[in-house]
C-alpha positions as a Markdown table, in Angstrom:
| # | Residue | x | y | z |
|---|---|---|---|---|
| 1 | Unk | -25.5 | -14.3 | -5.9 |
| 2 | Unk | -23.1 | -15.1 | -8.8 |
| 3 | Unk | -24.3 | -15.1 | -12.3 |
| 4 | Unk | -26.7 | -12.0 | -12.4 |
| 5 | Unk | -24.1 | -9.6 | -13.7 |
| 6 | Unk | -25.0 | -7.0 | -16.3 |
| 7 | Unk | -22.1 | -7.6 | -18.7 |
| 8 | Unk | -22.9 | -4.5 | -20.8 |
| 9 | Unk | -21.8 | -2.3 | -17.9 |
| 10 | Unk | -18.5 | -4.0 | -17.2 |
| 11 | Unk | -14.9 | -3.7 | -18.4 |
| 12 | Unk | -13.6 | -6.2 | -20.9 |
| 13 | Unk | -10.3 | -8.1 | -20.1 |
| 14 | Unk | -8.9 | -9.8 | -23.1 |
| 15 | Unk | -11.9 | -11.5 | -24.8 |
| 16 | Unk | -14.0 | -11.8 | -21.6 |
| 17 | Unk | -15.6 | -9.6 | -19.0 |
| 18 | Unk | -13.4 | -8.8 | -16.2 |
| 19 | Unk | -14.1 | -10.5 | -12.8 |
| 20 | Unk | -15.5 | -8.0 | -10.4 |
| 21 | Unk | -15.8 | -8.8 | -6.7 |
| 22 | Unk | -18.1 | -6.9 | -4.5 |
| 23 | Unk | -16.9 | -6.4 | -1.0 |
| 24 | Unk | -19.3 | -5.2 | 1.7 |
| 25 | Unk | -19.8 | -5.4 | 5.4 |
| 26 | Unk | -21.4 | -3.5 | 8.3 |
| 27 | Unk | -19.8 | -0.7 | 10.1 |
| 28 | Unk | -16.8 | -1.9 | 12.2 |
| 29 | Unk | -16.6 | -5.2 | 10.3 |
| 30 | Unk | -13.0 | -4.5 | 8.9 |
| 31 | Unk | -14.0 | -4.0 | 5.3 |
| 32 | Unk | -11.4 | -1.4 | 4.7 |
| 33 | Unk | -8.7 | -3.6 | 6.3 |
| 34 | Unk | -9.6 | -6.4 | 4.0 |
| 35 | Unk | -9.6 | -4.3 | 0.8 |
| 36 | Unk | -6.3 | -2.6 | 1.9 |
| 37 | Unk | -4.7 | -6.0 | 1.9 |
| 38 | Unk | -6.3 | -6.9 | -1.5 |
| 39 | Unk | -4.6 | -3.6 | -2.7 |
| 40 | Unk | -1.3 | -4.7 | -1.4 |
| 41 | Unk | -1.7 | -7.8 | -3.4 |
| 42 | Unk | -1.9 | -5.8 | -6.6 |
| 43 | Unk | -5.7 | -5.6 | -7.0 |
| 44 | Unk | -7.4 | -2.4 | -7.9 |
| 45 | Unk | -10.1 | -1.2 | -5.6 |
| 46 | Unk | -13.1 | 1.0 | -6.7 |
| 47 | Unk | -14.4 | 2.5 | -3.5 |
| 48 | Unk | -18.0 | 3.5 | -3.5 |
| 49 | Unk | -17.4 | 5.9 | -0.5 |
| 50 | Unk | -14.8 | 7.8 | -2.6 |
| 51 | Unk | -17.3 | 7.9 | -5.5 |
| 52 | Unk | -19.9 | 9.3 | -3.2 |
| 53 | Unk | -17.5 | 12.1 | -2.1 |
| 54 | Unk | -16.6 | 12.8 | -5.7 |
| 55 | Unk | -20.2 | 13.4 | -6.9 |
| 56 | Unk | -20.7 | 16.2 | -4.3 |
| 57 | Unk | -17.4 | 18.1 | -4.7 |
| 58 | Unk | -17.5 | 21.8 | -5.0 |
| 59 | Unk | -19.1 | 22.9 | -8.3 |
| 60 | Unk | -20.8 | 19.5 | -9.0 |
| 61 | Unk | -24.5 | 19.7 | -9.8 |
| 62 | Unk | -25.4 | 17.4 | -6.9 |
| 63 | Unk | -23.8 | 19.9 | -4.4 |
| 64 | Unk | -25.8 | 22.7 | -6.0 |
| 65 | Unk | -29.1 | 20.7 | -5.6 |
| 66 | Unk | -28.2 | 19.8 | -1.9 |
| 67 | Unk | -27.6 | 23.5 | -1.2 |
| 68 | Unk | -31.0 | 24.4 | -2.7 |
| 69 | Unk | -32.8 | 21.9 | -0.5 |
| 70 | Unk | -31.0 | 22.4 | 2.8 |
| 71 | Unk | -29.8 | 26.0 | 2.6 |
| 72 | Unk | -26.3 | 27.5 | 2.7 |
| 73 | Unk | -25.7 | 26.3 | 6.2 |
| 74 | Unk | -25.2 | 22.8 | 4.6 |
| 75 | Unk | -21.9 | 24.1 | 3.3 |
| 76 | Unk | -18.6 | 24.7 | 5.2 |
| 77 | Unk | -16.8 | 28.1 | 5.0 |
| 78 | Unk | -14.7 | 26.8 | 2.1 |
| 79 | Unk | -17.8 | 25.9 | 0.1 |
| 80 | Unk | -17.5 | 22.1 | 0.6 |
| 81 | Unk | -20.3 | 19.9 | 2.0 |
| 82 | Unk | -20.8 | 19.8 | 5.7 |
| 83 | Unk | -21.0 | 16.1 | 5.8 |
| 84 | Unk | -21.5 | 15.9 | 9.6 |
| 85 | Unk | -24.6 | 18.1 | 9.4 |
| 86 | Unk | -26.0 | 16.3 | 6.3 |
| 87 | Unk | -25.5 | 13.0 | 8.0 |
| 88 | Unk | -27.4 | 14.2 | 11.1 |
| 89 | Unk | -30.3 | 15.4 | 9.0 |
| 90 | Unk | -30.7 | 12.3 | 6.9 |
| 91 | Unk | -30.4 | 9.9 | 10.0 |
| 92 | Unk | -33.1 | 11.9 | 11.7 |
| 93 | Unk | -35.4 | 12.3 | 8.8 |
| 94 | Unk | -36.1 | 9.3 | 6.5 |
| 95 | Unk | -37.8 | 11.4 | 3.8 |
| 96 | Unk | -34.6 | 13.6 | 3.6 |
| 97 | Unk | -32.5 | 10.5 | 3.3 |
| 98 | Unk | -34.7 | 9.1 | 0.5 |
| 99 | Unk | -34.5 | 12.5 | -1.4 |
| 100 | Unk | -30.7 | 12.4 | -1.1 |
| 101 | Unk | -30.4 | 8.8 | -2.2 |
| 102 | Unk | -32.5 | 9.5 | -5.3 |
| 103 | Unk | -30.2 | 12.4 | -6.2 |
| 104 | Unk | -26.8 | 10.8 | -5.6 |
| 105 | Unk | -27.2 | 7.0 | -6.1 |
| 106 | Unk | -27.4 | 7.3 | -10.0 |
| 107 | Unk | -24.4 | 9.6 | -10.0 |
| 108 | Unk | -22.4 | 7.3 | -7.7 |
| 109 | Unk | -23.2 | 4.4 | -9.9 |
| 110 | Unk | -21.9 | 6.2 | -12.9 |
| 111 | Unk | -18.7 | 7.1 | -11.1 |
| 112 | Unk | -18.3 | 3.5 | -9.9 |
| 113 | Unk | -18.8 | 2.1 | -13.5 |
| 114 | Unk | -16.2 | 4.5 | -14.9 |
| 115 | Unk | -13.8 | 3.2 | -12.2 |
| 116 | Unk | -14.5 | -0.4 | -13.1 |
| 117 | Unk | -14.0 | 0.2 | -16.8 |
| 118 | Unk | -10.6 | 1.8 | -16.1 |
| 119 | Unk | -9.3 | -1.1 | -14.0 |
| 120 | Unk | -6.3 | -3.1 | -15.3 |
| 121 | Unk | -5.6 | -5.7 | -12.6 |
| 122 | Unk | -6.4 | -9.3 | -13.1 |
| 123 | Unk | -9.6 | -8.8 | -11.3 |
| 124 | Unk | -11.1 | -5.7 | -9.5 |
| 125 | Unk | -12.9 | -5.1 | -6.3 |
| 126 | Unk | -15.9 | -2.9 | -5.8 |
| 127 | Unk | -15.9 | -2.0 | -2.1 |
| 128 | Unk | -19.3 | -0.7 | -0.9 |
| 129 | Unk | -21.1 | -0.6 | 2.5 |
| 130 | Unk | -24.4 | -0.2 | 0.5 |
| 131 | Unk | -23.5 | -2.9 | -2.1 |
| 132 | Unk | -26.8 | -4.8 | -1.5 |
| 133 | Unk | -29.1 | -2.0 | -0.5 |
| 134 | Unk | -28.2 | 0.3 | -3.4 |
| 135 | Unk | -28.4 | -2.4 | -6.0 |
| 136 | Unk | -24.7 | -2.1 | -6.8 |
| 137 | Unk | -24.4 | -5.8 | -6.5 |
| 138 | Unk | -25.8 | -5.9 | -10.1 |
| 139 | Unk | -22.3 | -4.7 | -11.2 |
| 140 | Unk | -20.3 | -7.6 | -9.7 |
| 141 | Unk | -19.9 | -11.3 | -10.4 |
| 142 | Unk | -19.4 | -12.3 | -6.7 |
| 143 | Unk | -20.2 | -10.8 | -3.4 |
| 144 | Unk | -17.7 | -11.1 | -0.5 |
| 145 | Unk | -19.0 | -10.2 | 3.0 |
| 146 | Unk | -16.8 | -9.2 | 5.7 |
| 147 | Unk | -18.7 | -10.4 | 8.8 |
| 148 | Unk | -18.5 | -9.9 | 12.5 |
| 149 | Unk | -21.0 | -10.3 | 15.4 |
| 150 | Unk | -23.0 | -7.1 | 16.2 |
| 151 | Unk | -21.3 | -6.8 | 19.6 |
| 152 | Unk | -17.9 | -6.6 | 18.0 |
| 153 | Unk | -19.1 | -4.0 | 15.5 |
| 154 | Unk | -20.2 | -1.8 | 18.4 |
| 155 | Unk | -16.9 | -2.4 | 20.4 |
| 156 | Unk | -14.7 | -1.7 | 17.4 |
| 157 | Unk | -16.6 | 1.3 | 16.2 |
| 158 | Unk | -16.9 | 3.0 | 19.6 |
| 159 | Unk | -13.1 | 2.6 | 20.1 |
| 160 | Unk | -12.2 | 3.8 | 16.6 |
| 161 | Unk | -14.5 | 6.7 | 16.3 |
| 162 | Unk | -14.9 | 7.7 | 20.0 |
| 163 | Unk | -18.7 | 7.4 | 19.6 |
| 164 | Unk | -21.3 | 6.4 | 22.2 |
| 165 | Unk | -22.8 | 2.9 | 21.7 |
| 166 | Unk | -26.2 | 4.4 | 21.1 |
| 167 | Unk | -24.9 | 6.4 | 18.2 |
| 168 | Unk | -23.1 | 3.4 | 16.6 |
| 169 | Unk | -26.2 | 1.2 | 17.1 |
| 170 | Unk | -28.3 | 3.9 | 15.2 |
| 171 | Unk | -26.0 | 3.6 | 12.4 |
| 172 | Unk | -26.1 | -0.2 | 12.4 |
| 173 | Unk | -29.9 | -0.1 | 12.4 |
| 174 | Unk | -29.9 | 1.9 | 9.2 |
| 175 | Unk | -27.9 | -0.8 | 7.4 |
| 176 | Unk | -29.1 | -4.0 | 6.1 |
| 177 | Unk | -29.5 | -6.7 | 8.9 |
| 178 | Unk | -26.5 | -9.0 | 9.2 |
| 179 | Unk | -28.5 | -12.1 | 8.4 |
| 180 | Unk | -29.9 | -10.7 | 5.1 |
| 181 | Unk | -26.3 | -9.6 | 4.2 |
| 182 | Unk | -24.9 | -13.1 | 4.7 |
| 183 | Unk | -27.8 | -14.7 | 2.6 |
| 184 | Unk | -26.5 | -12.6 | -0.3 |
| 185 | Unk | -22.9 | -13.6 | 0.0 |
| 186 | Unk | -21.0 | -15.9 | -2.4 |
| 187 | Unk | -18.0 | -15.7 | -0.1 |
| 188 | Unk | -17.6 | -14.8 | 3.7 |
| 189 | Unk | -14.7 | -13.7 | 5.8 |
| 190 | Unk | -15.4 | -13.9 | 9.5 |
| 191 | Unk | -13.2 | -11.1 | 10.9 |
| 192 | Unk | -13.5 | -11.8 | 14.6 |
| 193 | Unk | -9.7 | -12.4 | 15.3 |
| 194 | Unk | -6.5 | -10.5 | 14.6 |
| 195 | Unk | -5.2 | -8.8 | 11.5 |
| 196 | Unk | -3.0 | -11.7 | 10.7 |
| 197 | Unk | -6.0 | -14.0 | 10.5 |
| 198 | Unk | -7.8 | -11.5 | 8.3 |
| 199 | Unk | -4.9 | -11.3 | 6.0 |
| 200 | Unk | -4.7 | -15.1 | 5.7 |
| 201 | Unk | -8.3 | -15.3 | 4.6 |
| 202 | Unk | -7.9 | -12.5 | 2.1 |
| 203 | Unk | -4.9 | -14.2 | 0.5 |
| 204 | Unk | -6.8 | -17.5 | 0.3 |
| 205 | Unk | -9.6 | -15.8 | -1.6 |
| 206 | Unk | -7.2 | -13.9 | -3.7 |
| 207 | Unk | -5.7 | -17.0 | -5.2 |
| 208 | Unk | -9.2 | -18.4 | -5.9 |
| 209 | Unk | -10.2 | -15.1 | -7.6 |
| 210 | Unk | -7.0 | -15.2 | -9.7 |
| 211 | Unk | -8.0 | -18.7 | -10.9 |
| 212 | Unk | -11.6 | -17.5 | -11.6 |
| 213 | Unk | -10.2 | -14.6 | -13.6 |
| 214 | Unk | -8.5 | -16.8 | -16.1 |
| 215 | Unk | -11.7 | -18.9 | -16.9 |
């Protein structure tokens, strides 16, 4: 996927555009564990999930529109978004999910671009579970997929979140299929072993990305 980057949107580093690595993976793949290690190595992370929460904070226009559509019960007592209820609604009703994405995706994209433009590390990572589906891959130079077999996704997520397998499978079914995600990858980390193995793979790519950032 390398080479389709829109350079007008990206931060400059010296006389060239900063190297931006998109990191994605399905639920339970270990994407956060991977980006946490990149962070420990001194690389800044722009997290699309954090951007998604930021655009619906109390007082933000998006939250006002969400309340208009779903009613006051979509808010918690303190005025914040009831994420669990909204998640249930959009998973059960595709039309509502489409409406929500049309509202929030442009706002999230702007928040992400601001984060990328503020980065100062030698390269920067955009971490996004919807990197491919949302079109955010247009913001990156390379795509790194953290990959695990679906069976391991189910096992890890059930243990982590104390969810039933059917609930986790429903989430997996809403995400881009594993095979399609892998086709889009420039780099792949297979995270089917322990944390030490994951860190070794991250460090190997880190050194490669450092070299790329100087070109």
